Structures are given as structure tokens and as C-alpha cells.
Amino acid sequence: MSKTLYIPDGYESALTLRETQHAIKYIKDLFQQALSFALTLDRVTAPLLVRKGSGINDDLNGIERKVEFSIKEIDNDGEVVQSLAKWKRMALYRYRYNPGEGIYTDMNAIRRDDDTDNIHSIFVDQWDWEKVITKEDRNIEFLKDTVRFIVKAIAYTKRKVSLRYPQLKGHICDTPFFITAQELEDMYPDKSSKEREHLITKEHGTVFIMQIGGKLKSGEPHDGRAPDYDDWSLNGDLLFWDDVLERSLEVSSMGIRVDADSLASQLAERNAEDRKKYDYHRMILDGTLPLTIGGGIGQSRLCMLLLEKAHIGEVQVSIWPSEMMKECDDNGIMLL
């Protein structure tokens, strides 16, 4: 058996392959409309490719290898994006958006160093969104209110999908429970960060874990965060309890973005002050770029959760290890 694959006892998809494809489109159409309305977002076109060395590509935890390639008519190489965290903020500046207004886009990325399992694929698809805010909005309550809007949109989408496909029996808790990463570590000091996530989400159904990136009392961060997009004191992960996999499922990572002060301190903490040479970072430090809040919402993760699937490959097409494909086939998990 694959070390990374979990086979739920007696699992059988509630939907056929054809029904699944129809339901995926229904979810994506429905949810992006609900998200756009809830957060006042315009849909925009976004890049799949950026120039190497531009400083726009997301460095994630700083160790993941990007997919690079040469281009016939351009001197420097190109890169496939890993996320659009930085690009979106630049776009809001270029498009002259005002406080209270924002954008969302379909983000497709390749993360070649991700380990594949039931919920991870090297192909990443998200609704990436970003919104201009004021200085007064940079607080925990504004962050929590935004999370509540997103959760309401997800719960609404689940209700609509279950009405269309009554064989789906799951439920989404529409009232998120908020807790900081340090409070969670204090509750379960002898558990790993992932174990803590499972325990708290099983108890509350929908959980938003806040303040991720900086070191906790244990000396380790709850999870990795790049130092140059989220303000680690004003960010978090949104998790839902997955009855099929019997675990927590992270559907969104989001946060109020760094201002000049938090960018400078977080770059210093990560010994990454060399990034100040990039236009993006200079434009934050000198106040040119607007203050924003933003995040990514996993499209396949959301479809997987709402359609009660056991493997992310049941709702997206990607590349999987041969052993995993065989084991899925042997156990009735139909990969697309």
C-alpha cells in the first residue's frame, strides 16, 4: 500500500464520472458568483507564466523548485507561477482599485515538489482573490468578518449542490471557530501541528487558525509562510472537517498583506532582506502599493469536499505515481 494514500472503508463515490464533471462545473460557476458578490470582486485575467527573477512569483516556503523554461525570443527564462499573491497586489495598483474593491481570478500553478496524496497534487487550481483595504481595516476583526463571508458562500454552495444531488449527505458548518496557532499549541502541546488541526476541526467542524508564520513558544512555526505577502499577525488557514477522509481539510489560506513595517521585520526574521531589491518589495516599503487583504481558495479541494470524494484526482486531472493509480483503481476510486 502507498504510504501516502488513505482508502476509506467501504468508499464508493456518490456520483458517476459524468455526474462528477457536471457537478464540478456547477460548483465553480456557483461559488465564484457567491464569492464575487460577498467580497465585491471583479474577475480578471491572470498570468500562468512570469519572467524568472522578476520577484513576482511566490516563493512559498522558500525551498520549492519552480518550473523554469527558456523562451526563444526573450533573454531571460520564464517560470510557471506557484501562486499569484504578489501579482494580485500589483494588479490592484495598476488597475487603480479603491478601498472596498477587489479582484479574483482562476489561478493554475505547478508545484513540482509537493508530495502527492489524497489531498495534494502537483497541479494547483485556486480562486486567487485580493481586495484593497484601508489602514483602519488592518485588524483581526476585519479578517474574521472576511472569513465569515467566505464560509457563508461555501455553505450556500454546498446546500445548492446537495439539492441538485440529494445522494450527497454531508453538511458544512457555516459558523467558523477562530483560534490562534499559539492557542492551539497550548491546547495540544504534545501533538504535531497537523494533529492539532485535525483535533480542533473535528470538534468544531469549521475552523480558522490565525497568526501563522512566526515561531511559537515551541520554537517552530505552526506552518511555513513566505515573509513577503501575509502579515503573520493577521493571517490564517480555513479548515473544514472531511467526513470521508476523517480529517481536517484546508480549503483556503488568506490574510491581510504586509505593510512596510511588517515586511521589513519578517524579511529580517527570515534573513531574506536581499528581496528588497525587487520592485514589488520596494513599492511596499515606500507605500506605493495599496494595503490589501487576499488569499487563495482551492478549487479542487472545495469540489472534493462538497462532492464527498476520497481523492483530489476524482475532481481534477493530474499526474500520479503508478502505484497510487493502481491502488485507487483497485479500491473504486475513479481518477479523472
Coordinates of C-alpha atoms in Angstrom, one line a residue:
M1 CA 0.0 0.0 0.0
S2 CA 1.2 3.5 -0.8
K3 CA 2.4 5.3 2.3
T4 CA 0.6 8.5 1.3
L5 CA -2.7 7.1 0.2
Y6 CA -5.7 6.6 2.6
I7 CA -8.5 4.3 1.5
P8 CA -11.7 5.0 3.4
D9 CA -13.5 1.8 4.5
G10 CA -16.3 0.9 2.1
Y11 CA -15.8 4.1 0.0
E12 CA -17.9 4.5 -3.1
S13 CA -18.4 7.7 -5.0
A14 CA -21.9 9.1 -4.7
L15 CA -21.6 10.4 -8.3
T16 CA -20.7 8.8 -11.6
L17 CA -17.8 10.2 -13.6
R18 CA -20.2 12.1 -15.8
E19 CA -22.2 13.4 -12.9
T20 CA -19.0 14.4 -11.3
Q21 CA -17.9 16.5 -14.3
H22 CA -21.3 18.2 -14.4
A23 CA -21.1 18.9 -10.6
I24 CA -17.6 20.4 -10.8
K25 CA -18.8 23.0 -13.3
Y26 CA -21.9 23.7 -11.2
I27 CA -19.8 24.3 -8.1
K28 CA -17.3 26.5 -9.8
D29 CA -20.0 28.6 -11.5
L30 CA -22.0 28.9 -8.3
F31 CA -19.2 29.6 -5.8
Q32 CA -17.3 32.2 -7.8
Q33 CA -20.5 34.2 -8.2
A34 CA -21.2 34.0 -4.5
L35 CA -17.6 34.9 -3.6
S36 CA -17.6 37.9 -6.0
F37 CA -20.9 39.2 -4.5
A38 CA -19.8 38.7 -0.9
L39 CA -16.4 40.4 -1.2
T40 CA -17.1 42.9 -4.1
L41 CA -14.7 41.4 -6.5
D42 CA -14.2 41.7 -10.3
R43 CA -13.0 38.7 -12.3
V44 CA -9.7 39.4 -14.1
T45 CA -7.2 37.6 -16.3
A46 CA -4.0 36.5 -14.6
P47 CA -0.7 35.0 -15.8
L48 CA 0.4 31.4 -15.9
L49 CA 3.9 32.5 -16.7
V50 CA 6.2 35.2 -15.3
R51 CA 9.9 36.1 -16.0
K52 CA 12.5 34.5 -13.8
G53 CA 14.0 36.9 -11.4
S54 CA 11.0 39.3 -11.5
G55 CA 10.3 38.9 -7.8
I56 CA 6.6 38.4 -8.7
N57 CA 6.5 34.6 -8.3
D58 CA 5.5 33.2 -4.9
D59 CA 8.4 31.6 -3.1
L60 CA 6.0 29.6 -0.8
N61 CA 8.3 28.3 1.9
G62 CA 11.4 29.3 0.1
I63 CA 12.7 25.8 -0.8
E64 CA 10.3 24.6 -3.5
R65 CA 11.8 24.4 -7.0
K66 CA 9.9 26.4 -9.7
V67 CA 9.2 25.0 -13.1
E68 CA 11.6 27.0 -15.4
F69 CA 12.0 27.1 -19.2
S70 CA 13.8 29.0 -21.9
I71 CA 12.0 31.3 -24.3
K72 CA 13.1 31.7 -27.9
E73 CA 12.7 35.5 -28.2
I74 CA 13.3 36.6 -24.7
D75 CA 16.7 36.7 -23.0
N76 CA 15.9 35.6 -19.5
D77 CA 14.0 32.3 -18.7
G78 CA 10.3 32.0 -17.8
E79 CA 8.7 30.4 -14.7
V80 CA 5.3 28.8 -14.1
V81 CA 3.7 30.6 -11.2
Q82 CA 3.4 28.9 -7.8
S83 CA 0.7 31.4 -6.7
L84 CA -0.3 34.9 -7.5
A85 CA 0.0 36.5 -4.1
K86 CA 2.3 39.3 -5.3
W87 CA 0.9 39.7 -8.8
K88 CA -2.6 40.5 -7.5
R89 CA -1.4 43.4 -5.3
M90 CA 0.5 44.9 -8.3
A91 CA -2.6 44.5 -10.4
L92 CA -4.8 46.4 -8.0
Y93 CA -2.3 49.2 -8.1
R94 CA -2.1 49.2 -11.9
Y95 CA -5.9 49.0 -12.3
R96 CA -6.4 51.8 -9.8
Y97 CA -8.8 49.9 -7.5
N98 CA -10.1 51.8 -4.4
P99 CA -10.6 50.6 -0.8
G100 CA -13.5 48.1 -0.7
E101 CA -13.0 46.9 -4.2
G102 CA -11.0 43.8 -5.4
I103 CA -10.4 41.1 -8.0
Y104 CA -10.4 37.4 -8.3
T105 CA -9.0 35.1 -10.9
D106 CA -8.6 31.4 -11.9
M107 CA -5.0 30.5 -10.8
N108 CA -3.4 27.4 -12.3
A109 CA 0.1 26.5 -11.0
I110 CA 2.6 23.7 -10.9
R111 CA 4.2 22.8 -7.6
R112 CA 6.7 20.1 -8.6
D113 CA 8.0 19.4 -5.1
D114 CA 4.6 18.7 -3.5
D115 CA 4.1 15.2 -2.2
T116 CA 1.0 13.6 -3.8
D117 CA -1.6 12.0 -1.6
N118 CA -5.4 12.2 -1.2
I119 CA -5.5 15.9 -1.0
H120 CA -2.2 17.1 -2.7
S121 CA -1.4 17.3 -6.4
I122 CA 1.5 18.9 -8.3
F123 CA -1.3 20.7 -10.2
V124 CA -2.8 23.5 -8.1
D125 CA -6.0 25.3 -9.1
Q126 CA -7.3 28.2 -6.9
W127 CA -9.6 31.1 -7.0
D128 CA -7.0 33.8 -6.1
W129 CA -8.5 37.0 -4.8
E130 CA -7.3 40.3 -3.5
K131 CA -9.0 43.4 -2.2
V132 CA -7.9 47.0 -1.3
I133 CA -8.4 48.0 2.3
T134 CA -7.7 51.0 4.5
K135 CA -5.1 51.3 7.3
E136 CA -8.0 51.1 9.7
D137 CA -9.0 47.7 8.3
R138 CA -5.7 46.1 9.2
N139 CA -7.1 44.3 12.3
I140 CA -8.2 40.9 13.5
E141 CA -11.9 41.7 13.4
F142 CA -11.8 42.7 9.7
L143 CA -10.0 39.5 9.0
K144 CA -12.6 37.5 10.9
D145 CA -15.5 39.2 9.1
T146 CA -14.0 38.4 5.7
V147 CA -13.6 34.7 6.7
R148 CA -17.3 34.6 7.7
F149 CA -18.3 35.9 4.3
I150 CA -16.2 33.2 2.6
V151 CA -17.6 30.5 4.8
K152 CA -21.2 31.6 4.1
A153 CA -20.5 31.4 0.4
I154 CA -19.1 27.9 0.8
A155 CA -22.1 26.7 2.9
Y156 CA -24.5 28.2 0.4
T157 CA -22.8 26.4 -2.4
K158 CA -23.0 23.1 -0.5
R159 CA -26.7 23.5 0.1
K160 CA -27.3 24.2 -3.6
V161 CA -25.2 21.2 -4.7
S162 CA -26.9 18.8 -2.3
L163 CA -30.3 19.9 -3.6
R164 CA -29.2 19.0 -7.1
Y165 CA -27.6 15.8 -6.0
P166 CA -29.5 14.5 -3.0
Q167 CA -27.3 11.4 -2.7
L168 CA -24.8 13.8 -1.1
K169 CA -25.4 13.7 2.6
G170 CA -22.6 15.9 4.1
H171 CA -23.0 19.2 5.8
I172 CA -20.9 22.4 6.1
C173 CA -20.8 24.2 9.4
D174 CA -21.4 27.9 8.5
T175 CA -20.1 29.3 11.8
P176 CA -16.2 29.3 11.8
F177 CA -14.4 28.8 15.1
F178 CA -11.4 31.1 15.5
I179 CA -8.2 30.2 17.3
T180 CA -4.6 31.4 17.0
A181 CA -1.8 29.0 16.3
Q182 CA -0.3 29.6 19.7
E183 CA -3.6 29.0 21.5
L184 CA -3.9 25.7 19.5
E185 CA -0.3 24.7 20.5
D186 CA -1.1 25.5 24.1
M187 CA -4.2 23.2 23.9
Y188 CA -2.2 20.3 22.4
P189 CA 1.5 20.8 23.3
D190 CA 2.3 17.1 22.7
K191 CA 0.8 17.0 19.2
S192 CA 2.2 17.9 15.8
S193 CA 0.6 20.9 14.0
K194 CA -1.4 18.7 11.7
E195 CA -2.6 16.6 14.6
R196 CA -3.7 19.8 16.3
E197 CA -5.6 20.8 13.2
H198 CA -7.5 17.5 13.0
L199 CA -8.4 17.6 16.6
I200 CA -9.8 21.2 16.7
T201 CA -11.6 20.8 13.3
K202 CA -13.2 17.5 14.3
E203 CA -14.6 19.3 17.4
H204 CA -15.9 22.5 15.7
G205 CA -16.5 21.5 12.0
T206 CA -15.2 24.8 10.5
V207 CA -12.1 26.4 11.9
F208 CA -9.9 29.4 11.1
I209 CA -6.4 29.1 12.6
M210 CA -4.8 32.6 12.8
Q211 CA -1.3 34.0 13.1
I212 CA 0.7 31.5 11.0
G213 CA 4.3 32.1 10.0
G214 CA 6.2 33.3 13.1
K215 CA 7.7 31.0 15.7
L216 CA 5.6 29.7 18.5
K217 CA 6.7 29.0 22.1
S218 CA 7.9 25.6 21.0
G219 CA 10.4 27.4 18.7
E220 CA 8.7 26.2 15.5
P221 CA 6.1 27.9 13.3
H222 CA 2.7 26.2 13.0
D223 CA 3.3 26.1 9.2
G224 CA 5.5 27.7 6.7
R225 CA 4.8 31.1 5.3
A226 CA 6.7 33.3 2.9
P227 CA 7.8 36.6 4.7
D228 CA 6.6 38.9 1.9
Y229 CA 2.9 38.6 1.4
D230 CA 0.9 37.8 4.6
D231 CA 1.3 39.8 7.8
W232 CA 1.9 36.8 10.1
S233 CA -0.1 38.5 12.9
L234 CA -3.1 39.0 10.6
N235 CA -3.4 35.8 8.5
G236 CA -4.7 32.2 8.8
D237 CA -5.9 29.0 7.3
L238 CA -9.5 27.9 6.8
L239 CA -10.2 24.2 7.5
F240 CA -13.3 22.0 7.3
W241 CA -13.9 18.6 8.7
D242 CA -14.0 16.0 6.0
D243 CA -16.2 13.1 6.9
V244 CA -15.0 10.9 4.0
L245 CA -11.3 11.2 4.9
E246 CA -12.0 11.6 8.6
R247 CA -9.5 14.5 8.9
S248 CA -9.4 18.3 8.5
L249 CA -9.2 19.7 5.0
E250 CA -7.5 23.1 4.4
V251 CA -9.5 24.9 1.7
S252 CA -8.1 28.4 2.0
S253 CA -5.1 30.3 3.1
M254 CA -5.5 34.0 3.4
G255 CA -4.5 37.1 5.3
I256 CA -4.1 40.9 5.5
R257 CA -0.9 41.6 3.5
V258 CA 2.3 43.1 4.8
D259 CA 2.7 46.8 5.1
A260 CA 6.1 48.5 5.2
D261 CA 6.8 47.7 8.9
S262 CA 5.7 44.0 8.9
L263 CA 7.5 43.4 5.6
A264 CA 10.8 44.8 7.0
S265 CA 10.5 42.8 10.2
Q266 CA 9.5 39.5 8.5
L267 CA 12.3 39.8 5.9
A268 CA 14.8 40.3 8.7
E269 CA 13.5 37.3 10.7
R270 CA 13.9 35.1 7.6
N271 CA 17.3 36.6 6.6
A272 CA 15.6 37.5 3.3
E273 CA 16.4 41.2 3.1
D274 CA 18.0 40.8 -0.3
R275 CA 14.4 40.7 -1.6
K276 CA 14.2 44.4 -1.1
K277 CA 15.9 44.8 -4.5
Y278 CA 12.8 43.8 -6.3
D279 CA 10.2 46.4 -7.4
Y280 CA 7.4 44.7 -5.6
H281 CA 9.1 44.9 -2.3
R282 CA 10.3 48.5 -2.8
M283 CA 6.8 49.5 -3.7
I284 CA 5.5 48.2 -0.4
L285 CA 8.3 49.7 1.7
D286 CA 7.8 53.2 0.1
G287 CA 4.0 53.0 0.3
T288 CA 3.3 52.9 -3.4
L289 CA 1.3 49.7 -3.4
P290 CA -2.2 49.7 -1.8
L291 CA -2.9 48.0 1.5
T292 CA -4.7 44.7 0.7
I293 CA -6.2 41.5 2.0
G294 CA -6.3 38.4 -0.1
G295 CA -5.9 34.7 -0.4
G296 CA -6.4 31.5 -2.4
I297 CA -9.4 29.1 -2.3
G298 CA -8.6 25.7 -3.6
Q299 CA -11.0 24.8 -6.5
S300 CA -10.3 21.1 -6.5
R301 CA -10.2 21.0 -2.7
L302 CA -13.6 22.7 -2.5
C303 CA -15.1 20.3 -5.1
M304 CA -13.6 17.3 -3.3
L305 CA -15.2 18.4 0.0
L306 CA -18.6 19.3 -1.4
L307 CA -18.8 16.2 -3.6
E308 CA -17.7 14.0 -0.8
K309 CA -14.7 12.5 -2.7
A310 CA -11.8 10.5 -1.3
H311 CA -9.1 11.7 -3.6
I312 CA -8.4 15.0 -5.2
G313 CA -7.8 13.2 -8.5
E314 CA -11.5 12.5 -8.6
V315 CA -12.1 16.2 -9.4
Q316 CA -9.0 17.2 -11.3
V317 CA -6.7 15.7 -14.0
S318 CA -3.1 15.5 -12.9
I319 CA -0.1 13.1 -12.9
W320 CA 0.1 10.4 -10.1
P321 CA 2.5 7.7 -9.1
S322 CA 1.8 4.4 -10.8
E323 CA 1.4 2.6 -7.5
M324 CA -1.2 5.2 -6.4
M325 CA -3.2 4.9 -9.6
K326 CA -3.3 1.1 -9.3
E327 CA -4.4 1.2 -5.7
C328 CA -7.1 3.8 -6.4
D329 CA -8.4 1.6 -9.3
D330 CA -8.4 -1.5 -7.1
N331 CA -10.5 0.3 -4.5
G332 CA -13.1 2.0 -6.6
I333 CA -11.6 5.5 -6.6
M334 CA -12.0 6.8 -10.1
L335 CA -9.3 9.3 -11.0
L336 CA -10.1 11.6 -13.9

